[in-house]
Short mmCIF file of C-alpha atoms and ligand atoms in Angstrom, two decimals:
data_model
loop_
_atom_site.label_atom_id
_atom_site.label_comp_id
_atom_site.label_asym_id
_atom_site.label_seq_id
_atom_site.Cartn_x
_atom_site.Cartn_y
_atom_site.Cartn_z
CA UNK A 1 108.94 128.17 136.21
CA UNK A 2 107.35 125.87 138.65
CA UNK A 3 105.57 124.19 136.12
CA UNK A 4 108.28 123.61 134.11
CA UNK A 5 110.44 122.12 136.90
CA UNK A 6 107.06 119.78 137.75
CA UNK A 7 107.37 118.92 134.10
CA UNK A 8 110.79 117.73 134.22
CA UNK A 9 110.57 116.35 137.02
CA UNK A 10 107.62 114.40 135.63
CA UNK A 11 110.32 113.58 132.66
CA UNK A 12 112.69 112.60 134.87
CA UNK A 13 110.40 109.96 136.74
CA UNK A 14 109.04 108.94 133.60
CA UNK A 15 112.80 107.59 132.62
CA UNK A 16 113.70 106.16 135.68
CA UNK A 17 110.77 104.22 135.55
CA UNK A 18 111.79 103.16 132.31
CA UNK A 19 115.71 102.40 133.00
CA UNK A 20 114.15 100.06 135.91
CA UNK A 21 112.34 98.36 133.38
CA UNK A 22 114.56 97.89 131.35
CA UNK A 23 117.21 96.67 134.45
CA UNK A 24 114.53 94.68 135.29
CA UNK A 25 114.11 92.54 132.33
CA UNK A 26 117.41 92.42 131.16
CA UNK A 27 118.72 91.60 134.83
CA UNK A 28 115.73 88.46 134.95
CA UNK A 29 115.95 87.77 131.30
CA UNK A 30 119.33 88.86 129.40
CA UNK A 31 121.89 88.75 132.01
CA UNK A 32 125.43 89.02 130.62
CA UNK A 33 128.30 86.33 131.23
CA UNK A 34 131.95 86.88 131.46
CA UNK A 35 132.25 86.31 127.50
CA UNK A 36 129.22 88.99 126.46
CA UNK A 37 131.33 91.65 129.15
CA UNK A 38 134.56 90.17 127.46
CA UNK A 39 133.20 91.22 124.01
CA UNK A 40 132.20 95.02 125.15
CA UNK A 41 135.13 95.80 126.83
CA UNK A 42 137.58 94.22 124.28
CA UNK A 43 135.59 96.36 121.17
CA UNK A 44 135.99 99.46 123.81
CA UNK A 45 139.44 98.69 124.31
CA UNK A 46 139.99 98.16 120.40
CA UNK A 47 138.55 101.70 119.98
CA UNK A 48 135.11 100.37 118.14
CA UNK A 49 132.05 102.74 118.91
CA UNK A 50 129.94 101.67 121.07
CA UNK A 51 126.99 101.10 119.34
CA UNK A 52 126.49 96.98 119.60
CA UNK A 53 122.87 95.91 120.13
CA UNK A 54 121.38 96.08 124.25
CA UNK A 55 121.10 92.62 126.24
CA UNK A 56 117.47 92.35 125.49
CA UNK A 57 118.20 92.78 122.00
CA UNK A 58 120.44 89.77 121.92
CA UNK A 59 118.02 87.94 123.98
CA UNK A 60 115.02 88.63 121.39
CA UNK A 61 117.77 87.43 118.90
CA UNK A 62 117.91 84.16 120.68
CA UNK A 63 114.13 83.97 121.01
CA UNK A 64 113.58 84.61 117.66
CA UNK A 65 116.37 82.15 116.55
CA UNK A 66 114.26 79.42 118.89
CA UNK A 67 110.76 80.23 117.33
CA UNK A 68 112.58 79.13 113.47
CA UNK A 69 114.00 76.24 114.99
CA UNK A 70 117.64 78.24 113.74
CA UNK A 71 120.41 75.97 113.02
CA UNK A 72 122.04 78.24 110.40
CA UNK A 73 122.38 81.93 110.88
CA UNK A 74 124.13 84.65 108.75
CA UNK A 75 124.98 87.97 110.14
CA UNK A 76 125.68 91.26 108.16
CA UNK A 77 128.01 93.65 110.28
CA UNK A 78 129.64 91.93 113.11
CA UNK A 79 131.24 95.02 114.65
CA UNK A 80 132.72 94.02 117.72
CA UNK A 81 131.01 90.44 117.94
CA UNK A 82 128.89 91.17 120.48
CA UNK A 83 125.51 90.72 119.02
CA UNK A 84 127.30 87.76 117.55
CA UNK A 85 128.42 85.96 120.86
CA UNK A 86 124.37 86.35 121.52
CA UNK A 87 123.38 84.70 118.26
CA UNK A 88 125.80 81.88 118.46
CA UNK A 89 124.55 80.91 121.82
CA UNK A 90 121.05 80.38 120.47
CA UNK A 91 122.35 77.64 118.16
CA UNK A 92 122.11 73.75 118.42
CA UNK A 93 125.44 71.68 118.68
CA UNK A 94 125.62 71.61 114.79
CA UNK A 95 124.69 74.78 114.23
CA UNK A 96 126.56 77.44 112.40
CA UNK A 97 126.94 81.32 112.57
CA UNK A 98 128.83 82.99 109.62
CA UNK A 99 129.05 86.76 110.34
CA UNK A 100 130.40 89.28 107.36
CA UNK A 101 132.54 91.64 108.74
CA UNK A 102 134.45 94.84 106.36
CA UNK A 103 137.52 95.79 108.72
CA UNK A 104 139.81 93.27 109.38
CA UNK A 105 140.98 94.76 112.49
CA UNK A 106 137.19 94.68 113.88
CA UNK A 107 137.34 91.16 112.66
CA UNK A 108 140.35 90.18 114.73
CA UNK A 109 138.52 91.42 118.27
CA UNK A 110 135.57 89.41 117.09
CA UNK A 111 137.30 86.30 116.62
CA UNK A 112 139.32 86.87 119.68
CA UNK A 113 135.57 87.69 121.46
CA UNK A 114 133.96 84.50 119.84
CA UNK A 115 137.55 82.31 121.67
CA UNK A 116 136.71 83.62 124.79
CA UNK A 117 132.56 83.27 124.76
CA UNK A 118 133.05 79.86 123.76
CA UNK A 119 131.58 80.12 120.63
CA UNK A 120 134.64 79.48 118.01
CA UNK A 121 133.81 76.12 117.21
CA UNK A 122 130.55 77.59 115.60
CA UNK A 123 131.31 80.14 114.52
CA UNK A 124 133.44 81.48 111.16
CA UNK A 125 134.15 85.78 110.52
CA UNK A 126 134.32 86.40 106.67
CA UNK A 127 136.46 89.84 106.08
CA UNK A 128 135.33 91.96 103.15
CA UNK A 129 132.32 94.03 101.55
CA UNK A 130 129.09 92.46 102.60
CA UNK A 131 127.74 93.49 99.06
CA UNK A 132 130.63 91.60 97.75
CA UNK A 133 130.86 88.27 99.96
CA UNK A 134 126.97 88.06 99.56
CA UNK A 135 126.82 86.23 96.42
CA UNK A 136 129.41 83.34 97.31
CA UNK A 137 127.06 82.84 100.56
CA UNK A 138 125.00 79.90 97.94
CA UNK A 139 126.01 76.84 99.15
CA UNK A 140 125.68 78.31 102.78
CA UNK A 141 122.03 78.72 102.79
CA UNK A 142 119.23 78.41 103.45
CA UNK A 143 119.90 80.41 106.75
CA UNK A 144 117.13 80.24 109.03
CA UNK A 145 118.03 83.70 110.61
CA UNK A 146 119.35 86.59 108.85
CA UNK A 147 120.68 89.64 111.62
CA UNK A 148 121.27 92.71 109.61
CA UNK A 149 123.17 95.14 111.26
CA UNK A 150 125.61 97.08 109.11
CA UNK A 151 126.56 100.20 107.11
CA UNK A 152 122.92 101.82 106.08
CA UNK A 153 122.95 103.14 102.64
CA UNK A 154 122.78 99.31 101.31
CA UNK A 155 119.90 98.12 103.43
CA UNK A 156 117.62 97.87 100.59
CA UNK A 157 120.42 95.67 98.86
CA UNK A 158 120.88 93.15 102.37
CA UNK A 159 117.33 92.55 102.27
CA UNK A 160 117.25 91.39 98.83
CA UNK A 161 120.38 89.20 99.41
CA UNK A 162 118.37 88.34 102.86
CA UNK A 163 115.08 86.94 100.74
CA UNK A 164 117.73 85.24 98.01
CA UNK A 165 119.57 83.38 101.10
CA UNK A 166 116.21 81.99 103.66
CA UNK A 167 113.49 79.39 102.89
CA UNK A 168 109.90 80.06 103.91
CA UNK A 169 109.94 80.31 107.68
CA UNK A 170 113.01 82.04 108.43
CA UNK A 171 113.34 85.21 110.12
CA UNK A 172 115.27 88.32 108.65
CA UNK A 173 116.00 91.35 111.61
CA UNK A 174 117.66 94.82 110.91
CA UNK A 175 119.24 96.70 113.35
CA UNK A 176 118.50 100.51 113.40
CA UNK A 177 114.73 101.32 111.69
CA UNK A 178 113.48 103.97 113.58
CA UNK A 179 116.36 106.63 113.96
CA UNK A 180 114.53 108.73 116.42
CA UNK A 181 111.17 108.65 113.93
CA UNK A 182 113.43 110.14 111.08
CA UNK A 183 112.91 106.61 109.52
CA UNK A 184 109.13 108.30 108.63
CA UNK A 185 110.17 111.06 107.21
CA UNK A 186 111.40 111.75 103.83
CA UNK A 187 115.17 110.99 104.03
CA UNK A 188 117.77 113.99 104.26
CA UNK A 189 121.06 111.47 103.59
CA UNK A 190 122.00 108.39 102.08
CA UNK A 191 122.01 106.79 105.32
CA UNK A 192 118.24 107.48 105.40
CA UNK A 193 117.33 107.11 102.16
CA UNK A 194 118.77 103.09 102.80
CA UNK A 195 116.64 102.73 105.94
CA UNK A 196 113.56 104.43 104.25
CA UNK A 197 113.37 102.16 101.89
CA UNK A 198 114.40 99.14 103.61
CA UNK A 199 111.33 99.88 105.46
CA UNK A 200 109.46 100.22 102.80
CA UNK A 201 110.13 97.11 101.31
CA UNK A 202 109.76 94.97 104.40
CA UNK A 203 106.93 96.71 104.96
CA UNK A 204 105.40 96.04 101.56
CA UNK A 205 106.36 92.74 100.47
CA UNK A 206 104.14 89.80 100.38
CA UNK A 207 106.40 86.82 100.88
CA UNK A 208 106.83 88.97 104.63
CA UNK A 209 105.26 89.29 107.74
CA UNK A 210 107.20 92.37 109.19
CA UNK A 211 107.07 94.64 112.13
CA UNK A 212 109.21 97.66 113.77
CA UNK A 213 109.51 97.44 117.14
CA UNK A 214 110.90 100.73 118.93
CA UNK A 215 113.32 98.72 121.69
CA UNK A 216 116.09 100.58 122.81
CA UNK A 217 116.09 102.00 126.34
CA UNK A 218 114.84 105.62 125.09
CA UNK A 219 112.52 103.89 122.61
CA UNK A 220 114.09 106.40 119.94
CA UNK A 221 115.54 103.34 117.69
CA UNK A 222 115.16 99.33 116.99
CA UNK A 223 114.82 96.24 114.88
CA UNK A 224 112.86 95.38 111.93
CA UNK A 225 111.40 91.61 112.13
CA UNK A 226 109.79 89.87 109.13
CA UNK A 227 109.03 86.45 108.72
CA UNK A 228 109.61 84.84 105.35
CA UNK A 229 106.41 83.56 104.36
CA UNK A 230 106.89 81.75 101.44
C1 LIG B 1 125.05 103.44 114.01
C2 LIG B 1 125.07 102.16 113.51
C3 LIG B 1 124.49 101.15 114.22
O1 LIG B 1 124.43 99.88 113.76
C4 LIG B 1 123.88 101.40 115.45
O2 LIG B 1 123.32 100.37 116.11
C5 LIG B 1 123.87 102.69 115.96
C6 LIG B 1 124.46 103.71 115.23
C7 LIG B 1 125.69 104.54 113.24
O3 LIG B 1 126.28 104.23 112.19
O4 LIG B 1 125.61 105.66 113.67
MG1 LIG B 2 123.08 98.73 114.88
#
């Protein structure tokens, strides 16, 4: 009994420590403006689940769109626009985000979100399939960052239309890998069975450099990252 209250105890501290860690960076690193607290509690407000990507995610985001010089960036799964807001921040005057989004309604808080962050001018929400506005995406790319983020069972299928739509250099990043470890384990759903072999392939493919990095604040899920070699 004692031990087991030490234990939790020790479980307890042990999460703290890494909430204040988390607080920490993301309060000296990845604070959030009016328009990124805009965007959260409009998609609450909307209904949306809450499952947008953490302030150090979107800050990553920006780093990453800084280390491939990102001028053009396509988005798969905009949800509530958050993640969005974050990735159209990282671009140059010039720059563009196009973000595919399936529900219109979801679309019209995102483009509401983008007015308010500022970000309209750079910004453009296509409504439909992602499977099926994909292929008109040609004359679009290259994009020098892809941000993968939507339904799972088609993962395999984004990251081909990912490698089809970047150049050697740009940087392709999924949202959701890990899925507290189940991502190693063979796959009980078709949810699964689209991350497991997303990974797979990321994981496997020459033209990539690729990592997952277990980032959210109970390290249970993250992002993919692979750089597109050549
Ligand atoms: C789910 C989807 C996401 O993109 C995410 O970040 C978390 C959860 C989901 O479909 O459950
Ligand atoms: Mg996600």
């Amino acid at each position: 009994m004692t031990n087991d209250n030490a234990e939790l105890t020790n479980l307890q501290q042990q999460q703290r420590t890494r909430r204040q860690i988390e607080e920490g960076i993301a309060g000296a690193f990845a604070p959030e403006d009016e328009g990124l607290r805009n965007a959260l509690t409009s998609a609450r407000a909307a209904g949306l689940p809450e499952i947008q990507i953490s302030p150090i995610q979107g800050k990553l985001l920006q780093v990453l769109a800084a280390a491939c010089n990102a001028r053009s960036i396509l988005e798969i799964g905009a949800l509530g626009g958050y993640s969005g807001i974050w990735l159209a921040r990282a671009l140059p005057a010039g720059g563009r985000l196009i973000t595919l989004e399936i529900s219109p309604e979801h679309a019209a808080v995102v483009r509401n979100s983008f007015e308010k962050a500022g970000v309209s001018d750079r910004t453009e929400v296509r409504v439909g399939r992602a499977l099926d506005l994909l292929p008109h995406l040609g004359s679009d790319a290259p994009f020098d960052l892809v941000f993968i983020d939507a339904d799972k069972p088609p993962y395999p299928q984004y990251l081909e239309w990912a490698l089809r739509l970047t150049r050697p250099g740009s940087i392709i990043v999924a949202d959701n890998c890990i899925r507290s470890g189940k991502a190693f384990l063979p796959p009980q759903d078709d949810v699964m069975a689209g991350v497991v072999e997303f990974n797979r392939r990321i994981a496997s493919d020459p033209r990539l450099a690729s990592l997952l990095l277990a980032m959210d604040e109970d390290y249970t899920d993250g992002f993919a990252i692979a750089v597109v070699k050549y």
